[in-house]
CSV table of C-alpha atoms and ligand atoms in Angstrom, one decimal:
chain,number,residue,atom,x,y,z
A,3,MET,CA,11.4,215.1,-154.5
A,4,ASN,CA,13.0,211.9,-155.5
A,5,VAL,CA,15.7,210.7,-153.1
A,6,GLY,CA,17.6,207.4,-153.4
A,7,ILE,CA,20.8,205.6,-154.4
A,8,ASP,CA,22.9,207.3,-157.0
A,9,LYS,CA,26.0,205.1,-156.8
A,10,ILE,CA,26.7,201.8,-155.1
A,11,ASN,CA,29.7,199.6,-154.8
A,12,PHE,CA,31.1,196.7,-152.6
A,13,PHE,CA,34.5,195.6,-151.5
A,14,VAL,CA,35.5,192.3,-150.0
A,15,PRO,CA,39.0,191.1,-148.7
A,16,PRO,CA,41.2,189.3,-151.2
A,17,TYR,CA,41.0,185.9,-149.4
A,18,TYR,CA,38.4,183.2,-149.3
A,19,ILE,CA,37.9,179.5,-148.4
A,20,ASP,CA,35.9,176.9,-150.2
A,21,MET,CA,32.9,175.6,-148.2
A,22,VAL,CA,33.6,172.1,-149.4
A,23,ASP,CA,37.1,172.3,-147.9
A,24,LEU,CA,35.6,173.6,-144.6
A,25,ALA,CA,33.0,170.8,-144.6
A,26,HIS,CA,35.7,168.2,-145.0
A,27,ALA,CA,37.8,169.8,-142.2
A,28,ARG,CA,34.8,169.8,-139.9
A,29,GLU,CA,33.7,166.3,-140.9
A,30,VAL,CA,30.3,167.6,-142.2
A,31,ASP,CA,28.5,166.5,-145.4
A,32,PRO,CA,29.5,169.3,-147.9
A,33,ASN,CA,25.9,169.4,-149.1
A,34,LYS,CA,25.0,170.8,-145.7
A,35,PHE,CA,27.0,173.9,-146.4
A,36,THR,CA,26.4,174.2,-150.2
A,37,ILE,CA,22.7,173.3,-150.2
A,38,GLY,CA,21.5,173.4,-146.6
A,39,ILE,CA,23.2,176.7,-145.8
A,40,GLY,CA,23.6,177.7,-149.5
A,41,GLN,CA,27.2,178.9,-149.4
A,42,ASP,CA,30.0,178.1,-151.9
A,43,GLN,CA,32.8,180.3,-150.6
A,44,MET,CA,33.4,182.5,-147.6
A,45,ALA,CA,35.4,185.8,-147.4
A,46,VAL,CA,38.3,185.8,-144.9
A,47,SER,CA,40.0,188.9,-143.6
A,48,LYS,CA,43.5,189.4,-142.1
A,49,LYS,CA,44.4,191.5,-139.1
A,50,THR,CA,45.7,194.4,-141.2
A,51,GLN,CA,42.1,194.9,-142.5
A,52,ASP,CA,39.2,196.3,-140.6
A,53,ILE,CA,35.9,198.1,-141.2
A,54,VAL,CA,37.7,201.3,-142.1
A,55,THR,CA,39.9,199.7,-144.8
A,56,PHE,CA,36.9,197.8,-146.3
A,57,ALA,CA,34.8,201.0,-146.2
A,58,ALA,CA,37.4,203.2,-147.8
A,59,SER,CA,38.1,200.6,-150.5
A,60,ALA,CA,34.3,200.3,-151.3
A,61,ALA,CA,33.8,204.1,-151.3
A,62,LYS,CA,36.9,205.3,-153.1
A,63,GLU,CA,35.9,203.6,-156.4
A,64,ILE,CA,32.6,205.5,-156.7
A,65,LEU,CA,33.5,209.0,-155.4
A,66,GLU,CA,34.5,211.8,-157.8
A,67,PRO,CA,35.9,215.2,-156.8
A,68,GLU,CA,32.5,216.9,-157.1
A,69,ASP,CA,31.0,214.2,-154.8
A,70,LEU,CA,33.7,214.9,-152.1
A,71,GLN,CA,32.7,218.6,-152.3
A,72,ALA,CA,28.9,217.9,-152.0
A,73,ILE,CA,29.0,215.2,-149.3
A,74,ASP,CA,27.9,216.7,-146.0
A,75,MET,CA,27.3,213.6,-144.1
A,76,VAL,CA,29.2,210.3,-143.7
A,77,ILE,CA,27.3,207.5,-142.0
A,78,VAL,CA,28.8,204.1,-141.2
A,79,GLY,CA,26.5,201.2,-140.2
A,80,THR,CA,28.5,198.6,-138.4
A,81,GLU,CA,28.5,196.1,-135.5
A,82,SER,CA,32.2,195.5,-135.8
A,83,GLY,CA,33.3,199.0,-134.5
A,84,ILE,CA,37.0,199.6,-133.7
A,85,ASP,CA,36.4,202.0,-130.9
A,86,GLU,CA,33.8,202.4,-128.1
A,87,SER,CA,33.7,206.2,-128.6
A,88,LYS,CA,35.2,207.6,-131.8
A,89,ALA,CA,33.2,206.8,-134.9
A,90,SER,CA,35.0,205.1,-137.9
A,91,ALA,CA,33.1,207.5,-140.1
A,92,VAL,CA,35.4,210.3,-138.8
A,93,VAL,CA,38.5,208.4,-139.9
A,94,LEU,CA,36.8,207.6,-143.3
A,95,HIS,CA,35.9,211.3,-143.8
A,96,ARG,CA,39.6,212.1,-143.7
A,97,LEU,CA,40.8,209.1,-145.7
A,98,LEU,CA,38.4,209.8,-148.5
A,99,GLY,CA,39.0,213.5,-148.6
A,100,VAL,CA,35.4,214.7,-147.9
A,101,GLN,CA,35.1,218.5,-147.5
A,102,PRO,CA,35.3,219.5,-143.8
A,103,PHE,CA,31.8,220.9,-143.1
A,104,ALA,CA,30.2,217.5,-142.7
A,105,ARG,CA,28.6,215.4,-140.1
A,106,SER,CA,30.2,212.0,-139.5
A,107,PHE,CA,28.9,209.2,-137.2
A,108,GLU,CA,28.3,205.5,-136.8
A,109,ILE,CA,25.1,203.6,-136.3
A,110,LYS,CA,24.6,200.3,-134.6
A,111,GLU,CA,21.7,197.8,-134.5
A,112,ALA,CA,23.2,194.5,-135.6
A,113,CYS,CA,22.6,194.0,-139.4
A,114,TYR,CA,20.0,196.8,-139.5
A,115,GLY,CA,22.5,199.7,-139.0
A,116,ALA,CA,23.0,200.8,-142.6
A,117,THR,CA,19.2,200.8,-143.2
A,118,ALA,CA,18.8,203.2,-140.3
A,119,GLY,CA,21.6,205.3,-141.9
A,120,ILE,CA,19.8,205.3,-145.2
A,121,GLN,CA,16.5,206.6,-143.7
A,122,PHE,CA,18.4,209.3,-141.8
A,123,ALA,CA,20.1,210.3,-145.0
A,124,LYS,CA,16.9,210.4,-146.9
A,125,THR,CA,15.3,212.9,-144.5
A,126,HIS,CA,18.4,215.0,-144.6
A,127,ILE,CA,18.4,215.2,-148.4
A,128,GLN,CA,14.7,215.9,-148.6
A,129,ALA,CA,15.4,219.0,-146.4
A,130,ASN,CA,18.7,219.8,-148.3
A,131,PRO,CA,18.4,218.8,-151.9
A,132,GLU,CA,21.9,219.8,-152.9
A,133,SER,CA,23.5,217.6,-150.3
A,134,LYS,CA,24.9,214.1,-150.9
A,135,VAL,CA,25.2,211.6,-148.2
A,136,LEU,CA,27.7,208.7,-148.1
A,137,VAL,CA,26.2,205.6,-146.3
A,138,ILE,CA,28.6,202.7,-145.8
A,139,ALA,CA,27.9,199.3,-144.3
A,140,SER,CA,31.1,197.6,-143.1
A,141,ASP,CA,31.5,194.5,-141.0
A,142,ILE,CA,33.5,191.4,-140.2
A,143,ALA,CA,31.1,188.5,-139.4
A,144,ARG,CA,32.9,186.1,-137.1
A,145,TYR,CA,31.5,183.4,-134.8
A,146,GLY,CA,34.7,181.5,-134.0
A,147,LEU,CA,36.4,178.4,-135.3
A,148,ARG,CA,34.3,175.2,-135.1
A,149,SER,CA,31.3,177.2,-133.8
A,150,GLY,CA,27.8,176.6,-135.1
A,151,GLY,CA,27.9,179.9,-136.9
A,152,GLU,CA,31.3,179.2,-138.6
A,153,PRO,CA,29.9,178.5,-142.0
A,154,THR,CA,27.9,181.7,-142.0
A,155,GLN,CA,30.9,184.1,-141.5
A,156,GLY,CA,32.1,186.7,-144.0
A,157,ALA,CA,33.6,190.3,-144.3
A,158,GLY,CA,33.4,193.4,-146.4
A,159,ALA,CA,31.6,196.7,-147.1
A,160,VAL,CA,29.0,198.3,-149.3
A,161,ALA,CA,29.2,202.0,-150.0
A,162,MET,CA,26.2,204.0,-151.3
A,163,LEU,CA,26.0,207.6,-152.3
A,164,LEU,CA,22.5,209.0,-151.7
A,165,THR,CA,21.3,212.1,-153.5
A,166,ALA,CA,18.3,213.8,-154.9
A,167,ASN,CA,17.3,212.7,-158.4
A,168,PRO,CA,19.4,209.5,-158.1
A,169,ARG,CA,20.5,207.4,-161.0
A,170,ILE,CA,19.8,203.9,-159.7
A,171,LEU,CA,16.9,203.7,-157.3
A,172,THR,CA,14.4,206.2,-155.9
A,173,PHE,CA,12.9,205.4,-152.5
A,174,GLU,CA,9.2,205.2,-152.1
A,175,ASN,CA,7.7,206.6,-148.8
A,176,ASP,CA,6.3,203.2,-147.7
A,177,ASN,CA,8.6,202.1,-144.9
A,178,LEU,CA,7.3,199.7,-142.3
A,179,MET,CA,9.4,199.2,-139.2
A,180,LEU,CA,9.3,196.6,-136.4
A,181,THR,CA,11.1,196.5,-133.1
A,182,GLN,CA,11.1,193.4,-130.8
A,183,ASP,CA,13.3,193.0,-127.7
A,184,ILE,CA,14.6,189.4,-128.4
A,185,TYR,CA,18.0,187.8,-127.6
A,186,ASP,CA,18.6,185.8,-130.8
A,187,PHE,CA,22.1,187.2,-131.5
A,188,TRP,CA,24.0,189.8,-129.4
A,189,ARG,CA,27.6,190.6,-128.5
A,190,PRO,CA,28.2,191.7,-124.9
A,191,LEU,CA,30.9,194.3,-124.3
A,192,GLY,CA,34.4,192.8,-124.4
A,193,HIS,CA,33.3,189.7,-126.3
A,194,ALA,CA,35.1,189.0,-129.6
A,195,TYR,CA,32.3,186.9,-130.9
A,196,PRO,CA,28.5,187.1,-130.7
A,197,MET,CA,26.3,185.0,-128.6
A,198,VAL,CA,23.8,183.4,-130.9
A,199,ASP,CA,20.8,181.2,-130.7
A,200,GLY,CA,20.9,180.2,-134.3
A,201,HIS,CA,17.6,178.4,-134.6
A,202,LEU,CA,15.8,181.1,-132.7
A,203,SER,CA,17.4,183.7,-135.0
A,204,ASN,CA,16.1,181.9,-138.1
A,205,GLN,CA,12.6,181.9,-136.6
A,206,VAL,CA,12.6,185.5,-135.6
A,207,TYR,CA,13.9,186.5,-139.1
A,208,ILE,CA,11.0,184.6,-140.7
A,209,ASP,CA,8.4,185.9,-138.3
A,210,SER,CA,9.7,189.5,-138.7
A,211,PHE,CA,9.4,189.3,-142.5
A,212,LYS,CA,5.9,187.9,-142.1
A,213,LYS,CA,4.9,190.7,-139.8
A,214,VAL,CA,6.4,193.6,-141.8
A,215,TRP,CA,5.3,192.2,-145.1
A,216,GLN,CA,1.7,191.8,-144.0
A,217,ALA,CA,1.5,195.2,-142.3
A,218,HIS,CA,3.3,196.9,-145.3
A,219,CYS,CA,0.8,195.4,-147.7
A,220,GLU,CA,-2.2,196.5,-145.6
A,221,ARG,CA,-0.9,200.1,-145.1
A,222,ASN,CA,0.2,200.6,-148.7
A,223,GLN,CA,-2.5,198.5,-150.4
A,224,THR,CA,0.1,196.5,-152.2
A,225,SER,CA,0.6,192.8,-153.0
A,226,ILE,CA,3.4,190.6,-154.4
A,227,SER,CA,2.4,191.5,-157.9
A,228,ASP,CA,3.5,195.1,-157.2
A,229,TYR,CA,7.1,194.0,-156.8
A,230,ALA,CA,9.5,193.1,-159.6
A,231,ALA,CA,11.8,191.6,-157.0
A,232,ILE,CA,12.5,191.5,-153.3
A,233,SER,CA,16.0,191.8,-151.9
A,234,PHE,CA,16.6,190.3,-148.4
A,235,HIS,CA,19.2,190.6,-145.7
A,236,ILE,CA,21.3,187.5,-146.5
A,237,PRO,CA,23.1,186.0,-143.4
A,238,TYR,CA,23.4,182.9,-145.6
A,239,THR,CA,21.7,182.4,-148.9
A,240,LYS,CA,19.2,179.8,-147.7
A,241,MET,CA,17.7,182.3,-145.2
A,242,GLY,CA,15.9,184.6,-147.5
A,243,LYS,CA,14.6,181.6,-149.4
A,244,LYS,CA,13.1,180.2,-146.2
A,245,ALA,CA,11.4,183.5,-145.4
A,246,LEU,CA,10.0,183.6,-149.0
A,247,LEU,CA,8.7,180.1,-148.8
A,248,ALA,CA,7.1,180.7,-145.4
A,249,VAL,CA,5.3,183.9,-146.5
A,250,PHE,CA,4.4,183.3,-150.2
A,251,ALA,CA,3.3,179.7,-149.9
A,252,ASP,CA,-0.3,180.8,-150.6
A,253,GLU,CA,0.5,182.8,-153.7
A,254,VAL,CA,-0.1,181.4,-157.2
A,255,GLU,CA,2.7,179.3,-158.4
A,256,THR,CA,3.8,181.6,-161.2
A,257,GLU,CA,4.3,184.5,-158.7
A,258,GLN,CA,6.2,182.2,-156.4
A,259,GLU,CA,8.5,181.2,-159.2
A,260,ARG,CA,9.0,184.7,-160.4
A,261,VAL,CA,10.0,186.1,-157.0
A,262,MET,CA,12.2,183.1,-156.3
A,263,ALA,CA,14.0,183.5,-159.7
A,264,ARG,CA,14.8,187.1,-158.8
A,265,TYR,CA,15.9,186.0,-155.3
A,266,GLU,CA,18.4,183.6,-156.9
A,267,GLU,CA,19.8,186.5,-158.9
A,268,SER,CA,20.2,188.5,-155.7
A,269,ILE,CA,22.4,185.9,-154.0
A,270,VAL,CA,25.0,185.3,-156.7
A,271,TYR,CA,27.6,187.4,-154.8
A,272,SER,CA,26.6,186.4,-151.3
A,273,ARG,CA,27.1,182.7,-152.2
A,274,ARG,CA,30.8,183.6,-152.8
A,275,ILE,CA,31.2,185.9,-149.8
A,276,GLY,CA,29.0,184.9,-146.9
A,277,ASN,CA,27.5,187.4,-144.4
A,278,LEU,CA,28.5,191.0,-144.5
A,279,TYR,CA,26.1,191.7,-141.6
A,280,THR,CA,24.7,195.2,-142.2
A,281,GLY,CA,26.0,195.3,-145.8
A,282,SER,CA,24.3,192.0,-146.8
A,283,LEU,CA,21.0,193.4,-147.9
A,284,TYR,CA,22.8,195.9,-150.1
A,285,LEU,CA,25.2,193.3,-151.5
A,286,GLY,CA,22.1,191.4,-152.5
A,287,LEU,CA,20.6,194.5,-154.2
A,288,ILE,CA,23.9,194.9,-156.2
A,289,SER,CA,23.8,191.3,-157.2
A,290,LEU,CA,20.1,191.5,-158.3
A,291,LEU,CA,20.7,194.6,-160.4
A,292,GLU,CA,23.9,193.2,-162.0
A,293,ASN,CA,22.7,189.7,-162.6
A,294,SER,CA,19.1,190.0,-163.6
A,295,SER,CA,18.0,190.5,-167.2
A,296,HIS,CA,14.3,190.7,-166.1
A,297,LEU,CA,14.3,194.2,-164.6
A,298,SER,CA,13.5,197.6,-166.2
A,299,ALA,CA,13.1,201.2,-165.4
A,300,GLY,CA,10.1,201.9,-163.1
A,301,ASP,CA,10.2,198.5,-161.6
A,302,ARG,CA,9.5,198.4,-157.8
A,303,ILE,CA,12.1,196.5,-155.7
A,304,GLY,CA,11.2,195.6,-152.1
A,305,LEU,CA,14.0,195.6,-149.5
A,306,PHE,CA,13.8,193.5,-146.3
A,307,SER,CA,16.3,194.6,-143.7
A,308,TYR,CA,16.8,192.5,-140.5
A,309,GLY,CA,19.0,193.2,-137.5
A,310,SER,CA,19.1,190.7,-134.7
A,311,GLY,CA,17.9,191.9,-131.4
A,312,ALA,CA,15.6,192.7,-133.3
A,313,VAL,CA,14.8,195.5,-135.7
A,314,SER,CA,13.4,195.0,-139.2
A,315,GLU,CA,12.1,197.2,-141.9
A,316,PHE,CA,10.5,196.7,-145.3
A,317,PHE,CA,10.7,199.5,-147.8
A,318,SER,CA,10.9,199.8,-151.5
A,319,GLY,CA,12.4,201.8,-154.4
A,320,ARG,CA,11.9,202.2,-158.1
A,321,LEU,CA,14.5,201.6,-160.7
A,322,VAL,CA,15.6,204.7,-162.6
A,323,ALA,CA,16.0,204.7,-166.4
A,324,GLY,CA,19.7,203.9,-167.3
A,325,TYR,CA,20.4,202.4,-163.8
A,326,GLN,CA,22.6,199.8,-165.5
A,327,ASN,CA,25.1,202.5,-166.4
A,328,GLN,CA,25.8,203.1,-162.7
A,329,LEU,CA,26.8,199.5,-162.1
A,330,ASN,CA,30.0,197.6,-162.6
A,331,LYS,CA,29.5,193.9,-162.9
A,332,GLU,CA,32.8,193.3,-164.6
A,333,ALA,CA,34.8,194.9,-161.8
A,334,HIS,CA,32.8,193.0,-159.1
A,335,THR,CA,33.3,189.6,-160.9
A,336,GLN,CA,37.0,190.4,-161.2
A,337,LEU,CA,37.2,191.3,-157.5
A,338,LEU,CA,35.8,187.9,-156.6
A,339,ASP,CA,37.7,185.9,-159.2
A,340,GLN,CA,41.1,187.4,-158.3
A,341,ARG,CA,40.9,186.5,-154.6
A,342,GLN,CA,43.3,184.0,-153.2
A,343,LYS,CA,41.9,180.7,-152.0
A,344,LEU,CA,43.2,179.7,-148.6
A,345,SER,CA,43.6,176.2,-147.2
A,346,ILE,CA,41.7,175.5,-144.0
A,347,GLU,CA,45.0,175.5,-142.1
A,348,GLU,CA,45.8,179.0,-143.6
A,349,TYR,CA,42.4,180.3,-142.7
A,350,GLU,CA,42.7,179.0,-139.1
A,351,ALA,CA,46.1,180.6,-138.8
A,352,ILE,CA,44.8,184.0,-140.1
A,353,PHE,CA,41.7,183.7,-137.8
A,354,THR,CA,43.7,183.2,-134.6
A,355,ASP,CA,46.3,185.9,-135.5
A,356,SER,CA,44.4,188.8,-134.0
A,357,LEU,CA,45.4,192.5,-133.8
A,358,GLU,CA,46.7,193.5,-130.3
A,359,ILE,CA,45.6,197.1,-130.0
A,360,ASP,CA,47.7,197.7,-126.8
A,361,GLN,CA,50.9,196.6,-128.5
A,362,ASP,CA,52.7,198.9,-130.8
A,363,ALA,CA,53.5,197.3,-134.2
A,364,ALA,CA,54.1,198.0,-137.8
A,365,PHE,CA,52.7,196.0,-140.8
A,366,SER,CA,53.1,196.0,-144.5
A,367,ASP,CA,50.3,194.9,-146.9
A,368,ASP,CA,50.0,195.4,-150.6
A,369,LEU,CA,46.2,196.3,-150.5
A,370,PRO,CA,45.2,199.9,-151.3
A,371,TYR,CA,44.0,200.5,-147.7
A,372,SER,CA,45.4,198.6,-144.7
A,373,ILE,CA,46.6,199.2,-141.2
A,374,ARG,CA,50.3,200.1,-141.4
A,375,GLU,CA,50.9,200.8,-137.7
A,376,ILE,CA,49.5,200.6,-134.2
A,377,LYS,CA,50.9,203.2,-131.9
A,378,ASN,CA,49.5,204.1,-128.5
A,379,THR,CA,46.3,202.2,-129.4
A,380,ILE,CA,45.8,204.3,-132.5
A,381,ARG,CA,45.4,202.6,-135.9
A,382,TYR,CA,47.4,204.4,-138.7
A,383,TYR,CA,46.3,203.5,-142.2
A,384,LYS,CA,48.2,203.1,-145.4
A,385,GLU,CA,46.3,205.2,-147.9
A,386,SER,CA,46.0,204.3,-151.6
B,26,LIG,P1,23.1,174.2,-137.8
B,26,LIG,O1,22.5,173.6,-136.6
B,26,LIG,O2,24.5,174.0,-138.1
B,26,LIG,O3,22.4,173.6,-139.1
B,26,LIG,O4,22.7,175.7,-137.8
B,26,LIG,P2,21.0,172.8,-139.3
B,26,LIG,O5,21.1,171.5,-138.7
B,26,LIG,O6,19.9,173.7,-138.9
B,26,LIG,O7,21.0,172.7,-140.9
B,26,LIG,C1,21.0,173.8,-141.7
B,26,LIG,C2,20.2,173.4,-143.0
B,26,LIG,O8,21.1,172.5,-143.7
B,26,LIG,C3,18.9,172.7,-142.7
B,26,LIG,O9,18.0,173.2,-143.7
B,26,LIG,C4,19.2,171.3,-142.9
B,26,LIG,O10,18.1,170.5,-143.3
B,26,LIG,C5,20.2,171.3,-144.0
B,26,LIG,P3,16.7,173.9,-143.3
B,26,LIG,O11,15.9,173.0,-142.5
B,26,LIG,O12,17.1,175.1,-142.5
B,26,LIG,O13,16.1,174.3,-144.6
B,26,LIG,N1,21.1,170.2,-144.1
B,26,LIG,C6,21.4,169.6,-145.3
B,26,LIG,N2,21.0,169.9,-146.6
B,26,LIG,C7,21.6,169.1,-147.6
B,26,LIG,N3,22.4,168.0,-147.3
B,26,LIG,C8,22.8,167.7,-146.1
B,26,LIG,C9,22.3,168.5,-145.0
B,26,LIG,N4,22.5,168.5,-143.7
B,26,LIG,C10,21.7,169.5,-143.2
B,26,LIG,N5,23.6,166.7,-145.9
B,26,LIG,C11,22.6,178.0,-138.5
B,26,LIG,C12,22.6,176.6,-139.0
B,26,LIG,C13,22.3,178.9,-139.7
B,26,LIG,C14,21.5,178.2,-137.5
B,26,LIG,C15,24.0,178.3,-137.9
B,26,LIG,O14,25.0,178.3,-138.9
B,26,LIG,C16,24.0,179.7,-137.2
B,26,LIG,O15,23.7,179.8,-136.0
B,26,LIG,N6,24.4,180.8,-137.9
B,26,LIG,C17,24.5,182.2,-137.4
B,26,LIG,C18,23.1,182.8,-137.1
B,26,LIG,C19,22.4,183.1,-138.4
B,26,LIG,O16,23.0,183.3,-139.5
B,26,LIG,N7,21.1,183.4,-138.3
B,26,LIG,C20,20.3,183.8,-139.4
B,26,LIG,C21,19.1,184.7,-139.0
B,26,LIG,S1,19.5,186.0,-137.9
B,26,LIG,C22,20.2,187.2,-139.0
B,26,LIG,O17,20.1,187.1,-140.1
B,26,LIG,C23,21.0,188.3,-138.3
B,26,LIG,C24,22.5,188.1,-138.4
B,26,LIG,O18,22.9,188.5,-139.7
B,26,LIG,C25,23.2,189.0,-137.3
B,26,LIG,C26,22.8,190.5,-137.2
B,26,LIG,O19,21.7,190.9,-137.4
B,26,LIG,O20,23.8,191.2,-136.9
B,26,LIG,C27,22.9,186.7,-138.1
């Protein structure tokens, strides 16, 4: 039975900064950020937004009443959880109006969480073909003002509806997973920002891709020519390029150029958003599908998922005839174009204005979903 992605959508907050402005403020050559890191803009979120508001906004656009009746599992992949115990998926289940007889939970393993959710959903649908599973990747990537990771921040969510006989991508059964206990990026309990060894993290990412790619090709008897494109986890857009160059340097030049051209199409949105953590791979997939005119039905797309710590996975899917009808490039372009550009002073003020969960407060925000009140440490949301 074919199982895969039937619907997919992303949401990002309505504010951003320009990376040239950030470079000037930090007295860095702007080319370091725009070429060396590969980022033009970076999404910024306010304290009235969190992983629930992003996730609800991303999911609401794609869910119809029959989906809400058929969904029997809501999975959120995140490393920006808002509670040590209760899963954000439970709140989302109510906010979205999913029928009650469903399983809702959260998965964490850095940027790998949503991929784990997808694999869990796939097995569930194979056993229950009528079921639909909502998998959402939602995160706020923050390293701190003036930190080494500052130019690689971002925020937002990707929502995916997984079903049997999907209309976008059917998953192959070719997954290759890798677990390595490495401290390249981690966030101890109680810390607002992650600890990160940036250069080690780059190296582990590249080595992980090398290992899973080689083992994947050996096990499945495949090579680069079997793939129309490869989508990567994109912490910043230069990262996937570095992994590609490290692994495909021995391939013939035409193949290198072909894969690199598709990679460029997969980073169009990330260049304007930054890191979505667990959503980044899937934001890249949306970008590839919406911005490439070189793909067609039956094409095999490789997906490289990487979560620091570190777990990685390479798997693939085939494009379904008519997949273009399930996409919405116009709405996504509009979402990005209509955002408000912040000055660096405004960004810094928003960044330091954090939500105090132990302090009762009320807020008003004109976004479809936002935190309207904190009472007794509970977040109450304004619903669209
Ligand atoms: P850094 O020390 O600020 O930068 O750290 P750099 O000195 O390494 O320079 C970056 C690049 O800019 C280099 O290119 C320079 O040559 C170039 P590269 O050698 O890498 O190809 N450069 C210039 N280019 C043009 N003109 C110039 C110029 N100057 C320099 N004038 C780093 C950069 C990304 C390490 C830092 O921002 C960081 O720590 N970020 C956070 C960690 C991260 O994103 N790691 C990625 C892999 S791990 C991962 O993906 C998982 C993650 O998403 C978390 C999770 O799983 O949850 C992060």
